[in-house]
PDB file of C-alpha atoms in Angstrom:
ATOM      1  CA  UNK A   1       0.000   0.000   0.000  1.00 49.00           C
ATOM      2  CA  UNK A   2       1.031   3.725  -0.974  1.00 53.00           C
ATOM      3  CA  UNK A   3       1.804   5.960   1.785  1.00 57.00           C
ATOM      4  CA  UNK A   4       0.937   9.572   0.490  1.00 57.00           C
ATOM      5  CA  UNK A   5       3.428  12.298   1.258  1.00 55.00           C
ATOM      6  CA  UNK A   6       1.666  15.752   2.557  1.00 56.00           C
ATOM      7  CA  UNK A   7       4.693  17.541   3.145  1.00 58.00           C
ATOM      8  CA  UNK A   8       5.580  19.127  -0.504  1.00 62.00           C
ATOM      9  CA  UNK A   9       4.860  22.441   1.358  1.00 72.00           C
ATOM     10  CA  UNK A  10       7.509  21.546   3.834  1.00 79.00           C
ATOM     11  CA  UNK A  11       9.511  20.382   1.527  1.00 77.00           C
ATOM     12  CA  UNK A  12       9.751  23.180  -1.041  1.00 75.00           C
ATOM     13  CA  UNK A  13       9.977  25.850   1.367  1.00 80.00           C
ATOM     14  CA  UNK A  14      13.249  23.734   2.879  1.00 82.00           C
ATOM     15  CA  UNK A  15      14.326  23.460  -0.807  1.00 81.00           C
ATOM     16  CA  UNK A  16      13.804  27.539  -1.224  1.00 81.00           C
ATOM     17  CA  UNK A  17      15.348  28.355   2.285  1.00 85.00           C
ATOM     18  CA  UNK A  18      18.625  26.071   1.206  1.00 88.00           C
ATOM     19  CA  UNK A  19      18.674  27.960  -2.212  1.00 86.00           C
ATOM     20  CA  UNK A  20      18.449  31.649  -1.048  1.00 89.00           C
ATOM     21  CA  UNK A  21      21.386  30.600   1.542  1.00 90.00           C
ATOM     22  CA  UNK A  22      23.700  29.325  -1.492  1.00 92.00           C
ATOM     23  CA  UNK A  23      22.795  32.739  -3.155  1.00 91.00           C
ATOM     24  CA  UNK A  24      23.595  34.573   0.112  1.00 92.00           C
ATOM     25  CA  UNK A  25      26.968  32.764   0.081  1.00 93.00           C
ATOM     26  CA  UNK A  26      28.025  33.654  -3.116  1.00 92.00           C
ATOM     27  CA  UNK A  27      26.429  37.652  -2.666  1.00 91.00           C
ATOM     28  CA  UNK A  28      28.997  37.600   0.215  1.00 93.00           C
ATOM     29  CA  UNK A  29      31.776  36.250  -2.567  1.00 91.00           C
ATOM     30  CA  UNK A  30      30.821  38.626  -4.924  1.00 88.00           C
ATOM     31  CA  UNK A  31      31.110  41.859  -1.893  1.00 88.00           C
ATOM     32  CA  UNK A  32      34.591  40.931  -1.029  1.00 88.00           C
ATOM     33  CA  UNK A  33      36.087  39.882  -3.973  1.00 86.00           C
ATOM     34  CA  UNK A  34      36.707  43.364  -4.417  1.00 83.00           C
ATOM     35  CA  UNK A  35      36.645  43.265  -8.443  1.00 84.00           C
ATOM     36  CA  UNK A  36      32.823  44.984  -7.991  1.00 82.00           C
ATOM     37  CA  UNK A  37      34.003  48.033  -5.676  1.00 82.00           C
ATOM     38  CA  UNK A  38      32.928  50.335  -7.890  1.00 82.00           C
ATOM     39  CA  UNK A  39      29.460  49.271  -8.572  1.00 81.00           C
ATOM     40  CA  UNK A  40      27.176  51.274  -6.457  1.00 85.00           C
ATOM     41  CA  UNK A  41      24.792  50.221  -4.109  1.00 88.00           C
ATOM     42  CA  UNK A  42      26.398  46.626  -4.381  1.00 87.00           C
ATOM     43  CA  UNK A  43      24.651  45.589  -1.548  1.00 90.00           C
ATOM     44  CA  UNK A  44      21.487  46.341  -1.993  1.00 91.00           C
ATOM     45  CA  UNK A  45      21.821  45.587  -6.236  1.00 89.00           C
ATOM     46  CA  UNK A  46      22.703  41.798  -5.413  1.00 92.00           C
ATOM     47  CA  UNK A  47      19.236  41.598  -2.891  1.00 93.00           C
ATOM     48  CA  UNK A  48      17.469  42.319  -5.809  1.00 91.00           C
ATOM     49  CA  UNK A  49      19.345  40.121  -8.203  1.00 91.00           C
ATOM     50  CA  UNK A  50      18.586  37.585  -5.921  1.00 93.00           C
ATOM     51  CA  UNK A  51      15.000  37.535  -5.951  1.00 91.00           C
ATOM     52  CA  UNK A  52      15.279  38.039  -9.665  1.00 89.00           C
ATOM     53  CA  UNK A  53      17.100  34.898  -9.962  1.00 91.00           C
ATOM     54  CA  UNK A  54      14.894  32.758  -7.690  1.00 91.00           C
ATOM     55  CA  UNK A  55      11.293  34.723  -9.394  1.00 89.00           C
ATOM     56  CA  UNK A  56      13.212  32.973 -12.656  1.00 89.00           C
ATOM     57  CA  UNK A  57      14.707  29.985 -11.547  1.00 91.00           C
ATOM     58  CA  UNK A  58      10.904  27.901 -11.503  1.00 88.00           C
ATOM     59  CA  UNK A  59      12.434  24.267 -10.497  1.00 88.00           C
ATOM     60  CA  UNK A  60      15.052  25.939  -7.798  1.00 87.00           C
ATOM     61  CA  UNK A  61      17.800  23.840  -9.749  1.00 90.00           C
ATOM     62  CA  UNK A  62      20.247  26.823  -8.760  1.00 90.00           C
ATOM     63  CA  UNK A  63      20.461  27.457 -12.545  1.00 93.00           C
ATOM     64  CA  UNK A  64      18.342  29.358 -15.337  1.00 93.00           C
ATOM     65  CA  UNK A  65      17.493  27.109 -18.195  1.00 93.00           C
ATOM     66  CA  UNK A  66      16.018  27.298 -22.337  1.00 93.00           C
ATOM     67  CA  UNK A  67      12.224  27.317 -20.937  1.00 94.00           C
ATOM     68  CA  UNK A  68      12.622  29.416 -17.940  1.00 93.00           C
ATOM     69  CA  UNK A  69      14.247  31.736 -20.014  1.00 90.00           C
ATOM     70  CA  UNK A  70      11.819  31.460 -22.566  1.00 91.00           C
ATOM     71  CA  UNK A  71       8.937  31.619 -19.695  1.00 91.00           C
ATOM     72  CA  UNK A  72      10.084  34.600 -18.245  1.00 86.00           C
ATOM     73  CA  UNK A  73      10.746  36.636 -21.833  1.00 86.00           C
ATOM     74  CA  UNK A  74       7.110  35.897 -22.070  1.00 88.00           C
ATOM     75  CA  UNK A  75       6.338  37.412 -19.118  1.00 83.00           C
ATOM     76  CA  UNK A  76       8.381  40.417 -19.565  1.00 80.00           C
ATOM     77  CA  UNK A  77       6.584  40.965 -23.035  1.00 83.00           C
ATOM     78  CA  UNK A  78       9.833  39.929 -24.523  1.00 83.00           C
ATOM     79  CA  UNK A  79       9.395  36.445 -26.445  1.00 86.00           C
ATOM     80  CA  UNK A  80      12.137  34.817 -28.318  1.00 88.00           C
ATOM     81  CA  UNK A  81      12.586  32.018 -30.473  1.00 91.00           C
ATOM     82  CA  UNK A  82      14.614  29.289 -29.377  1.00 91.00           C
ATOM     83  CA  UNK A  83      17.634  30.058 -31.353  1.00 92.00           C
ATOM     84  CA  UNK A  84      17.459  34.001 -29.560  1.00 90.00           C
ATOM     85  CA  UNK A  85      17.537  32.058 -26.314  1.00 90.00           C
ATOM     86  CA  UNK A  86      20.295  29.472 -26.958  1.00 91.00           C
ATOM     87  CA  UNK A  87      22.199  32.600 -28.130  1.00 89.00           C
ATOM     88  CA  UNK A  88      21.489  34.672 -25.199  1.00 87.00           C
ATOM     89  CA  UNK A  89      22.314  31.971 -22.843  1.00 90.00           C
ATOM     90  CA  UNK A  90      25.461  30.882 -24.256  1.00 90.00           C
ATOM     91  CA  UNK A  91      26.879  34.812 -24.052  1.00 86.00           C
ATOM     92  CA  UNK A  92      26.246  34.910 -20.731  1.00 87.00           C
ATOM     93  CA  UNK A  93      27.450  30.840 -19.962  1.00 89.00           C
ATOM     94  CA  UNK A  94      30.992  31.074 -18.423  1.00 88.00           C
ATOM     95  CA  UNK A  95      31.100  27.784 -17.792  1.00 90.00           C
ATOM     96  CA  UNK A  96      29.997  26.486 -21.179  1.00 91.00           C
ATOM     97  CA  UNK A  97      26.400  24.649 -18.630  1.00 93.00           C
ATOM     98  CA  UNK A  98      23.852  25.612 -21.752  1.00 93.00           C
ATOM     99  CA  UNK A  99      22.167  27.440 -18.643  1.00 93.00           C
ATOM    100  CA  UNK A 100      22.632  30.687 -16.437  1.00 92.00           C
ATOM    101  CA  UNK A 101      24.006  29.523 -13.023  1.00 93.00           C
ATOM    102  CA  UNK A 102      23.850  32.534 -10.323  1.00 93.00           C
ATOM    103  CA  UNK A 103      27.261  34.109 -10.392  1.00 93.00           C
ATOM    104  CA  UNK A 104      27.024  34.402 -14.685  1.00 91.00           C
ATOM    105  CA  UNK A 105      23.924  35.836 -13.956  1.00 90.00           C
ATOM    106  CA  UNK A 106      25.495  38.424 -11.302  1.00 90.00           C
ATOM    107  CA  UNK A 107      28.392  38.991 -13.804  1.00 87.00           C
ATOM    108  CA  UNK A 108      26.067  39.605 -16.323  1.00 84.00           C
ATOM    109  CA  UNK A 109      24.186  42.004 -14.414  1.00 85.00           C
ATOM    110  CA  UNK A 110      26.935  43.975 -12.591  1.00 84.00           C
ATOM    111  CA  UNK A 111      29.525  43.996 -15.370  1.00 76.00           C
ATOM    112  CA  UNK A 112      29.912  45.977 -18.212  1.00 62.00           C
ATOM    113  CA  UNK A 113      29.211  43.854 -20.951  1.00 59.00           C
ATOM    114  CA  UNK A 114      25.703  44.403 -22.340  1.00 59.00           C
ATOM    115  CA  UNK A 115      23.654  41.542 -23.313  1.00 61.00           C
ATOM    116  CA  UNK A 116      19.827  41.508 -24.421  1.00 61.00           C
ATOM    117  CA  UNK A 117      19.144  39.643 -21.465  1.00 69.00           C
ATOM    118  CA  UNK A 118      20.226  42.304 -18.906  1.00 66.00           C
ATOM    119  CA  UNK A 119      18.595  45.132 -20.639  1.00 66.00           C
ATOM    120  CA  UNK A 120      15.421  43.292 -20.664  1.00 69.00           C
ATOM    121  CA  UNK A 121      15.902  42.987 -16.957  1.00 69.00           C
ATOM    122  CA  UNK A 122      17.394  46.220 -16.003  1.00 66.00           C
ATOM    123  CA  UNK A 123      14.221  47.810 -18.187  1.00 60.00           C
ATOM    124  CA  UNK A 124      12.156  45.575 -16.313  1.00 64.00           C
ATOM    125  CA  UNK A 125      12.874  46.738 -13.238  1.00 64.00           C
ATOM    126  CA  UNK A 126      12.792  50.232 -14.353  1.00 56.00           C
ATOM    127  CA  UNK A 127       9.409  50.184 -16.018  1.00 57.00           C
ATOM    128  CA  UNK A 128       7.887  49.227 -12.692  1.00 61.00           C
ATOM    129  CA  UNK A 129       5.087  51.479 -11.496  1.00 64.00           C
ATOM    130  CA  UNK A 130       6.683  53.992  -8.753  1.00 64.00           C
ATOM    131  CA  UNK A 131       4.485  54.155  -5.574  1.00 69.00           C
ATOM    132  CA  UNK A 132       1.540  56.751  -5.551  1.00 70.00           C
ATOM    133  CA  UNK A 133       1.493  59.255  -2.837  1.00 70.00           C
ATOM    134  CA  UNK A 134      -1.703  58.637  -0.716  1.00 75.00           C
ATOM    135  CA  UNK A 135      -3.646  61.019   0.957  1.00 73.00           C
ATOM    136  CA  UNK A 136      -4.673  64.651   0.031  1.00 78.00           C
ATOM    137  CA  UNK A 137      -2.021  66.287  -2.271  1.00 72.00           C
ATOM    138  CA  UNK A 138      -0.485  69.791  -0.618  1.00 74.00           C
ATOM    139  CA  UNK A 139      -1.564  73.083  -1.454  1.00 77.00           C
ATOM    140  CA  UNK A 140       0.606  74.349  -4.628  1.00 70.00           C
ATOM    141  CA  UNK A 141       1.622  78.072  -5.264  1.00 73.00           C
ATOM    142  CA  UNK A 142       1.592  79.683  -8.564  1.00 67.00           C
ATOM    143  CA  UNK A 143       5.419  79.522  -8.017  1.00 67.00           C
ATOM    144  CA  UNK A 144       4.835  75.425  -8.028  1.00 71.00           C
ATOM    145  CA  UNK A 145       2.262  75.274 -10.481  1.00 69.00           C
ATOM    146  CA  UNK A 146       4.772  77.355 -12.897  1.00 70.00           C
ATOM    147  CA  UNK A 147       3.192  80.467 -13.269  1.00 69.00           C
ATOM    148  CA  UNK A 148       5.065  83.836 -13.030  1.00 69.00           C
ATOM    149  CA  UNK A 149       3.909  86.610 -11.365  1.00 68.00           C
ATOM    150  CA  UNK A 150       3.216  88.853 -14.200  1.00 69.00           C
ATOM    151  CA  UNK A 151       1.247  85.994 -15.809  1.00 62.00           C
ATOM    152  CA  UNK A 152      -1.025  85.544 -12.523  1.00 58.00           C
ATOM    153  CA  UNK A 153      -2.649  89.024 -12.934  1.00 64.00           C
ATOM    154  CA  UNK A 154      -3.695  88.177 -16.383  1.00 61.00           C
ATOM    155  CA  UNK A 155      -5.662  85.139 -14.903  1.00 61.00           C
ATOM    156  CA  UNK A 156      -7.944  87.477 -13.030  1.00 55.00           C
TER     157      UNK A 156
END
């Protein structure tokens, strides 16, 4: 008899906490290894390209393969045909994988080389809507609203 197993829950969150730790470990390579000193807001750039990576990698294999690239150009309004993504993934692939393990996709990211991929991204996370102000708006001037004096007496 089949036992059933209720703890996929369990399991995955274990499976997520154990990833975002190997990410953490190689954020803290990547912050004193010195070669990204110049990068600013490193710390707070490689928190985000964290939860990039995990948002992307869907099976939490540690790396980014063909379909969850291709799943997440779809989301991003972006779709490519296989051949784009093979390409795309083999100029960021350092280590020749056919996917985008987590420190190619930080070198891609932080360094200078440009790649479709990381303008897609970096315009993703630029096109983002900024946060409304909530509440009442304050009470503008002329002087805020761009008016000049001698223009205000014409109004009346």
């Amino acid at each position: 008899m089949a036992t059933n197993n209720y703890q996929g829950g369990k399991a995955y969150g274990q499976q997520l906490a154990r990833q975002e730790a190997e990410l953490d470990d190689i954020n803290k390579q990547f912050l004193s290894s010195g070669n990204y000193d110049d990068v600013e807001e490193l710390a707070d750039k490689l928190v985000m390209y964290k939860a990039q990576f995990i948002r992307f990698d869907l099976d939490r294999s540690g790396d980014i393969d063909e379909m969850e690239l291709k799943q997440m150009l779809e989301k991003l309004d972006q779709p490519k045909t296989h051949l784009e993504i093979k390409k795309m993934i083999a100029s960021v692939d350092t280590q020749n994988t056919g996917t985008i393990s987590y420190p190619d996709f930080l070198i891609m990211m932080l360094g200078g080389k440009n790649s479709v991929l990381r303008m897609i991204l970096l315009f993703e996370e630029k096109a983002k809507p900024k946060p409304k102000p909530e509440g009442i708006a304050k009470k503008m001037s002329l002087h805020d609203l761009g008016i000049r004096p001698e223009m205000a007496q014409h109004l009346g």
